[in-house]
């Protein structure tokens, strides 16, 4: 108890400036022992109940209720923004789980969502970087003779969508091959060396904003 009283006196003697950080225990001590603080709290409670301004309180101190309302409004704005950027944030999440693609688009070092979004948008503005992304995914599909994963498709489609949103009025598009199509080396890139009929598409192709074929659909033939 004597130690608490000494601590209380030390805080009181410091007046407006206290060189140490107040701890949780200090706050509890002030609330329980300091008559001035108890009086101010009582005034604030009484004023809040009556709808009046607390007498004797520094009116420059922000109103807690007002601050809370502003905080709620800010949080609502942040929530709205996150909803609008849901696809891009999901793309960031997928990239974070794929070291090779993350290094290509965001660099090796993990960053905050805000910095990651800026980097991702800046990278997607460069069409050659979008094609680089396609090349890596296509190489995986051919090497492993498999269909591109949902995550790989989502990253690539997200990159194309970001690019298209920057260059309005011009849109790159995906190009697909259908099962049963006759294989054409001018239209398709196949993962195997035999067969003349498309049995499945491993990865969609891409046409640029001028509708020029840039990457052929990767297919498996039979």
PDB file of C-alpha atoms in Angstrom:
ATOM      1  CA  UNK A   1       0.000   0.000   0.000  1.00  0.00           C
ATOM      2  CA  UNK A   2       2.831   2.423   0.903  1.00  0.00           C
ATOM      3  CA  UNK A   3       4.423   1.716  -2.491  1.00  0.00           C
ATOM      4  CA  UNK A   4       1.122   2.563  -4.246  1.00  0.00           C
ATOM      5  CA  UNK A   5       0.867   5.852  -2.351  1.00  0.00           C
ATOM      6  CA  UNK A   6       4.435   6.784  -3.239  1.00  0.00           C
ATOM      7  CA  UNK A   7       3.737   6.021  -6.892  1.00  0.00           C
ATOM      8  CA  UNK A   8       0.555   8.116  -6.761  1.00  0.00           C
ATOM      9  CA  UNK A   9       2.400  11.071  -5.233  1.00  0.00           C
ATOM     10  CA  UNK A  10       5.101  10.814  -7.890  1.00  0.00           C
ATOM     11  CA  UNK A  11       2.476  10.967 -10.658  1.00  0.00           C
ATOM     12  CA  UNK A  12       0.692  13.891  -8.982  1.00  0.00           C
ATOM     13  CA  UNK A  13       3.921  15.864  -8.491  1.00  0.00           C
ATOM     14  CA  UNK A  14       4.738  15.586 -12.197  1.00  0.00           C
ATOM     15  CA  UNK A  15       1.783  17.907 -13.019  1.00  0.00           C
ATOM     16  CA  UNK A  16       1.228  17.967 -16.769  1.00  0.00           C
ATOM     17  CA  UNK A  17       4.338  16.099 -17.907  1.00  0.00           C
ATOM     18  CA  UNK A  18       5.226  12.639 -16.639  1.00  0.00           C
ATOM     19  CA  UNK A  19       8.460  11.197 -18.015  1.00  0.00           C
ATOM     20  CA  UNK A  20       7.431   7.543 -17.581  1.00  0.00           C
ATOM     21  CA  UNK A  21       4.730   5.607 -19.392  1.00  0.00           C
ATOM     22  CA  UNK A  22       1.604   5.119 -17.338  1.00  0.00           C
ATOM     23  CA  UNK A  23       0.846   1.454 -16.822  1.00  0.00           C
ATOM     24  CA  UNK A  24      -2.497  -0.274 -16.424  1.00  0.00           C
ATOM     25  CA  UNK A  25      -1.799  -0.422 -12.700  1.00  0.00           C
ATOM     26  CA  UNK A  26      -1.183   3.348 -12.632  1.00  0.00           C
ATOM     27  CA  UNK A  27      -4.546   4.016 -14.260  1.00  0.00           C
ATOM     28  CA  UNK A  28      -6.325   1.758 -11.780  1.00  0.00           C
ATOM     29  CA  UNK A  29      -4.502   3.499  -8.938  1.00  0.00           C
ATOM     30  CA  UNK A  30      -5.549   6.941 -10.155  1.00  0.00           C
ATOM     31  CA  UNK A  31      -9.168   5.888 -10.583  1.00  0.00           C
ATOM     32  CA  UNK A  32      -9.337   4.403  -7.089  1.00  0.00           C
ATOM     33  CA  UNK A  33      -7.254   6.940  -5.143  1.00  0.00           C
ATOM     34  CA  UNK A  34      -7.187  10.306  -6.905  1.00  0.00           C
ATOM     35  CA  UNK A  35     -10.086  12.508  -5.796  1.00  0.00           C
ATOM     36  CA  UNK A  36      -9.663  14.967  -8.675  1.00  0.00           C
ATOM     37  CA  UNK A  37      -9.995  12.271 -11.298  1.00  0.00           C
ATOM     38  CA  UNK A  38     -12.952  10.715  -9.485  1.00  0.00           C
ATOM     39  CA  UNK A  39     -14.628  14.143  -9.409  1.00  0.00           C
ATOM     40  CA  UNK A  40     -14.010  14.738 -13.113  1.00  0.00           C
ATOM     41  CA  UNK A  41     -15.435  11.326 -13.998  1.00  0.00           C
ATOM     42  CA  UNK A  42     -18.488  11.992 -11.836  1.00  0.00           C
ATOM     43  CA  UNK A  43     -18.996  15.346 -13.613  1.00  0.00           C
ATOM     44  CA  UNK A  44     -18.659  13.726 -17.021  1.00  0.00           C
ATOM     45  CA  UNK A  45     -21.176  11.002 -16.162  1.00  0.00           C
ATOM     46  CA  UNK A  46     -23.653  13.530 -14.752  1.00  0.00           C
ATOM     47  CA  UNK A  47     -23.259  15.781 -17.786  1.00  0.00           C
ATOM     48  CA  UNK A  48     -23.715  12.873 -20.180  1.00  0.00           C
ATOM     49  CA  UNK A  49     -26.933  11.873 -18.435  1.00  0.00           C
ATOM     50  CA  UNK A  50     -28.268  15.446 -18.559  1.00  0.00           C
ATOM     51  CA  UNK A  51     -27.033  16.184 -22.064  1.00  0.00           C
ATOM     52  CA  UNK A  52     -24.914  19.135 -20.882  1.00  0.00           C
ATOM     53  CA  UNK A  53     -21.214  19.879 -21.256  1.00  0.00           C
ATOM     54  CA  UNK A  54     -19.172  18.797 -18.226  1.00  0.00           C
ATOM     55  CA  UNK A  55     -18.241  21.800 -16.047  1.00  0.00           C
ATOM     56  CA  UNK A  56     -14.532  22.265 -15.428  1.00  0.00           C
ATOM     57  CA  UNK A  57     -13.396  19.817 -18.097  1.00  0.00           C
ATOM     58  CA  UNK A  58     -10.988  20.845 -20.842  1.00  0.00           C
ATOM     59  CA  UNK A  59     -13.316  21.243 -23.822  1.00  0.00           C
ATOM     60  CA  UNK A  60     -10.402  20.760 -26.209  1.00  0.00           C
ATOM     61  CA  UNK A  61     -10.318  17.079 -25.281  1.00  0.00           C
ATOM     62  CA  UNK A  62     -12.155  15.136 -28.045  1.00  0.00           C
ATOM     63  CA  UNK A  63     -15.595  13.887 -27.146  1.00  0.00           C
ATOM     64  CA  UNK A  64     -15.378  10.112 -26.728  1.00  0.00           C
ATOM     65  CA  UNK A  65     -18.776   9.472 -28.308  1.00  0.00           C
ATOM     66  CA  UNK A  66     -17.863  11.654 -31.280  1.00  0.00           C
ATOM     67  CA  UNK A  67     -14.533   9.879 -31.665  1.00  0.00           C
ATOM     68  CA  UNK A  68     -16.305   6.538 -31.530  1.00  0.00           C
ATOM     69  CA  UNK A  69     -18.740   7.605 -34.253  1.00  0.00           C
ATOM     70  CA  UNK A  70     -15.862   8.813 -36.439  1.00  0.00           C
ATOM     71  CA  UNK A  71     -14.026   5.551 -35.848  1.00  0.00           C
ATOM     72  CA  UNK A  72     -17.111   3.567 -36.821  1.00  0.00           C
ATOM     73  CA  UNK A  73     -17.480   5.661 -39.993  1.00  0.00           C
ATOM     74  CA  UNK A  74     -13.817   5.090 -40.863  1.00  0.00           C
ATOM     75  CA  UNK A  75     -14.163   1.360 -40.279  1.00  0.00           C
ATOM     76  CA  UNK A  76     -17.237   1.274 -42.533  1.00  0.00           C
ATOM     77  CA  UNK A  77     -15.260   3.023 -45.264  1.00  0.00           C
ATOM     78  CA  UNK A  78     -12.413   0.542 -44.866  1.00  0.00           C
ATOM     79  CA  UNK A  79     -14.847  -2.384 -44.982  1.00  0.00           C
ATOM     80  CA  UNK A  80     -16.459  -0.979 -48.148  1.00  0.00           C
ATOM     81  CA  UNK A  81     -13.049  -0.555 -49.753  1.00  0.00           C
ATOM     82  CA  UNK A  82     -12.034  -4.111 -48.862  1.00  0.00           C
ATOM     83  CA  UNK A  83     -15.260  -5.413 -50.450  1.00  0.00           C
ATOM     84  CA  UNK A  84     -14.558  -3.449 -53.638  1.00  0.00           C
ATOM     85  CA  UNK A  85     -10.994  -4.770 -53.703  1.00  0.00           C
ATOM     86  CA  UNK A  86     -11.948  -8.333 -52.764  1.00  0.00           C
ATOM     87  CA  UNK A  87     -10.585  -9.853 -55.997  1.00  0.00           C
ATOM     88  CA  UNK A  88      -7.290  -7.978 -55.742  1.00  0.00           C
ATOM     89  CA  UNK A  89      -6.864  -8.864 -52.069  1.00  0.00           C
ATOM     90  CA  UNK A  90      -7.605 -12.518 -52.857  1.00  0.00           C
ATOM     91  CA  UNK A  91      -4.981 -12.312 -55.593  1.00  0.00           C
ATOM     92  CA  UNK A  92      -2.472 -10.955 -53.062  1.00  0.00           C
ATOM     93  CA  UNK A  93      -3.294 -13.817 -50.720  1.00  0.00           C
ATOM     94  CA  UNK A  94      -2.733 -16.391 -53.464  1.00  0.00           C
ATOM     95  CA  UNK A  95       0.522 -14.744 -54.539  1.00  0.00           C
ATOM     96  CA  UNK A  96       1.743 -14.848 -50.939  1.00  0.00           C
ATOM     97  CA  UNK A  97       1.342 -18.627 -51.023  1.00  0.00           C
ATOM     98  CA  UNK A  98       3.251 -19.061 -54.295  1.00  0.00           C
ATOM     99  CA  UNK A  99       6.895 -18.080 -53.874  1.00  0.00           C
ATOM    100  CA  UNK A 100       7.764 -18.086 -57.572  1.00  0.00           C
ATOM    101  CA  UNK A 101       4.839 -15.901 -58.624  1.00  0.00           C
ATOM    102  CA  UNK A 102       5.172 -13.615 -55.614  1.00  0.00           C
ATOM    103  CA  UNK A 103       8.843 -12.996 -56.431  1.00  0.00           C
ATOM    104  CA  UNK A 104       7.928 -12.188 -60.042  1.00  0.00           C
ATOM    105  CA  UNK A 105       5.169  -9.734 -59.161  1.00  0.00           C
ATOM    106  CA  UNK A 106       5.822  -8.419 -55.658  1.00  0.00           C
ATOM    107  CA  UNK A 107       9.456  -9.191 -54.885  1.00  0.00           C
ATOM    108  CA  UNK A 108      10.857 -11.625 -52.342  1.00  0.00           C
ATOM    109  CA  UNK A 109      10.071  -9.571 -49.246  1.00  0.00           C
ATOM    110  CA  UNK A 110       6.532  -9.754 -47.845  1.00  0.00           C
ATOM    111  CA  UNK A 111       4.822  -6.357 -47.599  1.00  0.00           C
ATOM    112  CA  UNK A 112       1.590  -4.940 -46.213  1.00  0.00           C
ATOM    113  CA  UNK A 113      -1.620  -5.250 -48.229  1.00  0.00           C
ATOM    114  CA  UNK A 114      -1.471  -1.556 -49.111  1.00  0.00           C
ATOM    115  CA  UNK A 115       2.056  -1.738 -50.561  1.00  0.00           C
ATOM    116  CA  UNK A 116       1.297  -5.098 -52.157  1.00  0.00           C
ATOM    117  CA  UNK A 117      -1.731  -3.643 -53.965  1.00  0.00           C
ATOM    118  CA  UNK A 118       0.293  -0.711 -55.275  1.00  0.00           C
ATOM    119  CA  UNK A 119       3.033  -3.042 -56.546  1.00  0.00           C
ATOM    120  CA  UNK A 120       0.518  -5.411 -58.090  1.00  0.00           C
ATOM    121  CA  UNK A 121      -1.340  -2.643 -59.950  1.00  0.00           C
ATOM    122  CA  UNK A 122       1.917  -1.118 -61.172  1.00  0.00           C
ATOM    123  CA  UNK A 123       3.092  -4.519 -62.416  1.00  0.00           C
ATOM    124  CA  UNK A 124      -0.213  -5.321 -64.131  1.00  0.00           C
ATOM    125  CA  UNK A 125      -0.022  -2.031 -66.033  1.00  0.00           C
ATOM    126  CA  UNK A 126       2.928  -3.530 -67.941  1.00  0.00           C
ATOM    127  CA  UNK A 127       1.504  -6.002 -70.454  1.00  0.00           C
ATOM    128  CA  UNK A 128       4.831  -7.836 -70.782  1.00  0.00           C
ATOM    129  CA  UNK A 129       4.680  -8.686 -67.067  1.00  0.00           C
ATOM    130  CA  UNK A 130       1.211 -10.179 -67.563  1.00  0.00           C
ATOM    131  CA  UNK A 131       2.642 -12.323 -70.359  1.00  0.00           C
ATOM    132  CA  UNK A 132       5.540 -13.340 -68.085  1.00  0.00           C
ATOM    133  CA  UNK A 133       2.979 -14.524 -65.561  1.00  0.00           C
ATOM    134  CA  UNK A 134       1.185 -16.569 -68.236  1.00  0.00           C
ATOM    135  CA  UNK A 135       4.502 -18.085 -69.386  1.00  0.00           C
ATOM    136  CA  UNK A 136       5.372 -19.367 -65.913  1.00  0.00           C
ATOM    137  CA  UNK A 137       1.944 -20.927 -65.379  1.00  0.00           C
ATOM    138  CA  UNK A 138       1.910 -22.418 -68.892  1.00  0.00           C
ATOM    139  CA  UNK A 139       5.344 -23.964 -68.364  1.00  0.00           C
ATOM    140  CA  UNK A 140       4.125 -25.575 -65.149  1.00  0.00           C
ATOM    141  CA  UNK A 141       1.099 -27.042 -66.916  1.00  0.00           C
ATOM    142  CA  UNK A 142       3.143 -28.439 -69.809  1.00  0.00           C
ATOM    143  CA  UNK A 143       5.893 -29.806 -67.583  1.00  0.00           C
ATOM    144  CA  UNK A 144       3.449 -31.503 -65.227  1.00  0.00           C
ATOM    145  CA  UNK A 145       0.909 -32.264 -67.986  1.00  0.00           C
ATOM    146  CA  UNK A 146      -1.940 -30.896 -65.899  1.00  0.00           C
ATOM    147  CA  UNK A 147      -4.767 -28.400 -66.004  1.00  0.00           C
ATOM    148  CA  UNK A 148      -3.986 -25.025 -64.433  1.00  0.00           C
ATOM    149  CA  UNK A 149      -5.192 -24.764 -60.848  1.00  0.00           C
ATOM    150  CA  UNK A 150      -8.016 -22.485 -59.750  1.00  0.00           C
ATOM    151  CA  UNK A 151      -5.484 -20.282 -57.948  1.00  0.00           C
ATOM    152  CA  UNK A 152      -3.295 -19.965 -61.046  1.00  0.00           C
ATOM    153  CA  UNK A 153      -6.312 -19.041 -63.166  1.00  0.00           C
ATOM    154  CA  UNK A 154      -7.495 -16.533 -60.579  1.00  0.00           C
ATOM    155  CA  UNK A 155      -4.094 -14.828 -60.440  1.00  0.00           C
ATOM    156  CA  UNK A 156      -3.869 -14.604 -64.227  1.00  0.00           C
ATOM    157  CA  UNK A 157      -7.454 -13.406 -64.686  1.00  0.00           C
ATOM    158  CA  UNK A 158      -6.938 -10.889 -61.888  1.00  0.00           C
ATOM    159  CA  UNK A 159      -3.831  -9.547 -63.635  1.00  0.00           C
ATOM    160  CA  UNK A 160      -5.717  -9.186 -66.917  1.00  0.00           C
ATOM    161  CA  UNK A 161      -8.642  -7.454 -65.198  1.00  0.00           C
ATOM    162  CA  UNK A 162      -6.331  -4.989 -63.443  1.00  0.00           C
ATOM    163  CA  UNK A 163      -4.585  -4.253 -66.736  1.00  0.00           C
ATOM    164  CA  UNK A 164      -7.909  -3.701 -68.500  1.00  0.00           C
ATOM    165  CA  UNK A 165      -9.152  -1.371 -65.754  1.00  0.00           C
ATOM    166  CA  UNK A 166      -6.087   0.839 -66.215  1.00  0.00           C
ATOM    167  CA  UNK A 167      -6.324   1.028 -69.999  1.00  0.00           C
ATOM    168  CA  UNK A 168      -9.998   1.841 -70.397  1.00  0.00           C
ATOM    169  CA  UNK A 169     -11.554   1.409 -73.809  1.00  0.00           C
ATOM    170  CA  UNK A 170      -9.036  -1.305 -74.662  1.00  0.00           C
ATOM    171  CA  UNK A 171      -9.402  -4.810 -73.281  1.00  0.00           C
ATOM    172  CA  UNK A 172      -7.262  -7.902 -73.423  1.00  0.00           C
ATOM    173  CA  UNK A 173      -9.316 -11.112 -73.567  1.00  0.00           C
ATOM    174  CA  UNK A 174      -8.860 -14.798 -72.905  1.00  0.00           C
ATOM    175  CA  UNK A 175      -9.033 -17.370 -75.681  1.00  0.00           C
ATOM    176  CA  UNK A 176     -10.261 -20.936 -75.162  1.00  0.00           C
ATOM    177  CA  UNK A 177      -9.992 -24.261 -76.946  1.00  0.00           C
ATOM    178  CA  UNK A 178     -12.885 -26.700 -76.919  1.00  0.00           C
ATOM    179  CA  UNK A 179     -12.693 -30.438 -76.462  1.00  0.00           C
ATOM    180  CA  UNK A 180     -13.020 -32.081 -79.885  1.00  0.00           C
ATOM    181  CA  UNK A 181     -11.425 -29.178 -81.786  1.00  0.00           C
ATOM    182  CA  UNK A 182      -8.947 -30.178 -84.473  1.00  0.00           C
ATOM    183  CA  UNK A 183      -5.428 -29.366 -83.317  1.00  0.00           C
ATOM    184  CA  UNK A 184      -3.903 -26.388 -85.147  1.00  0.00           C
ATOM    185  CA  UNK A 185      -0.360 -25.315 -84.281  1.00  0.00           C
ATOM    186  CA  UNK A 186      -1.281 -21.748 -85.253  1.00  0.00           C
ATOM    187  CA  UNK A 187      -4.075 -21.698 -82.656  1.00  0.00           C
ATOM    188  CA  UNK A 188      -2.962 -24.159 -79.990  1.00  0.00           C
ATOM    189  CA  UNK A 189       0.089 -25.006 -77.920  1.00  0.00           C
ATOM    190  CA  UNK A 190       0.043 -28.647 -76.913  1.00  0.00           C
ATOM    191  CA  UNK A 191       1.643 -30.313 -73.925  1.00  0.00           C
ATOM    192  CA  UNK A 192       2.144 -33.696 -75.617  1.00  0.00           C
ATOM    193  CA  UNK A 193       3.577 -34.744 -78.981  1.00  0.00           C
ATOM    194  CA  UNK A 194       0.852 -36.964 -80.396  1.00  0.00           C
ATOM    195  CA  UNK A 195      -2.746 -36.688 -81.479  1.00  0.00           C
ATOM    196  CA  UNK A 196      -4.708 -34.317 -83.687  1.00  0.00           C
ATOM    197  CA  UNK A 197      -7.823 -33.770 -81.555  1.00  0.00           C
ATOM    198  CA  UNK A 198      -7.992 -31.518 -78.498  1.00  0.00           C
ATOM    199  CA  UNK A 199      -8.932 -33.615 -75.479  1.00  0.00           C
ATOM    200  CA  UNK A 200      -8.655 -30.860 -72.841  1.00  0.00           C
ATOM    201  CA  UNK A 201      -7.501 -27.311 -72.274  1.00  0.00           C
ATOM    202  CA  UNK A 202      -4.719 -26.927 -69.715  1.00  0.00           C
ATOM    203  CA  UNK A 203      -4.559 -23.126 -69.780  1.00  0.00           C
ATOM    204  CA  UNK A 204      -6.483 -20.480 -71.706  1.00  0.00           C
ATOM    205  CA  UNK A 205      -4.721 -18.289 -74.254  1.00  0.00           C
ATOM    206  CA  UNK A 206      -4.578 -14.494 -74.353  1.00  0.00           C
ATOM    207  CA  UNK A 207      -5.254 -11.821 -76.962  1.00  0.00           C
ATOM    208  CA  UNK A 208      -3.999  -8.312 -76.277  1.00  0.00           C
ATOM    209  CA  UNK A 209      -6.095  -5.145 -76.370  1.00  0.00           C
ATOM    210  CA  UNK A 210      -5.681  -4.987 -80.153  1.00  0.00           C
ATOM    211  CA  UNK A 211      -7.172  -8.504 -80.303  1.00  0.00           C
ATOM    212  CA  UNK A 212      -3.885  -9.939 -81.534  1.00  0.00           C
ATOM    213  CA  UNK A 213      -3.140 -13.466 -80.346  1.00  0.00           C
ATOM    214  CA  UNK A 214      -0.306 -13.260 -77.826  1.00  0.00           C
ATOM    215  CA  UNK A 215      -0.441 -16.668 -76.190  1.00  0.00           C
ATOM    216  CA  UNK A 216      -2.158 -19.772 -77.586  1.00  0.00           C
ATOM    217  CA  UNK A 217      -4.313 -21.971 -75.356  1.00  0.00           C
ATOM    218  CA  UNK A 218      -2.286 -24.851 -73.933  1.00  0.00           C
ATOM    219  CA  UNK A 219      -4.017 -28.124 -74.787  1.00  0.00           C
ATOM    220  CA  UNK A 220      -3.674 -31.858 -74.452  1.00  0.00           C
ATOM    221  CA  UNK A 221      -4.379 -33.863 -77.606  1.00  0.00           C
ATOM    222  CA  UNK A 222      -5.340 -37.421 -78.418  1.00  0.00           C
TER     223      UNK A 222
END
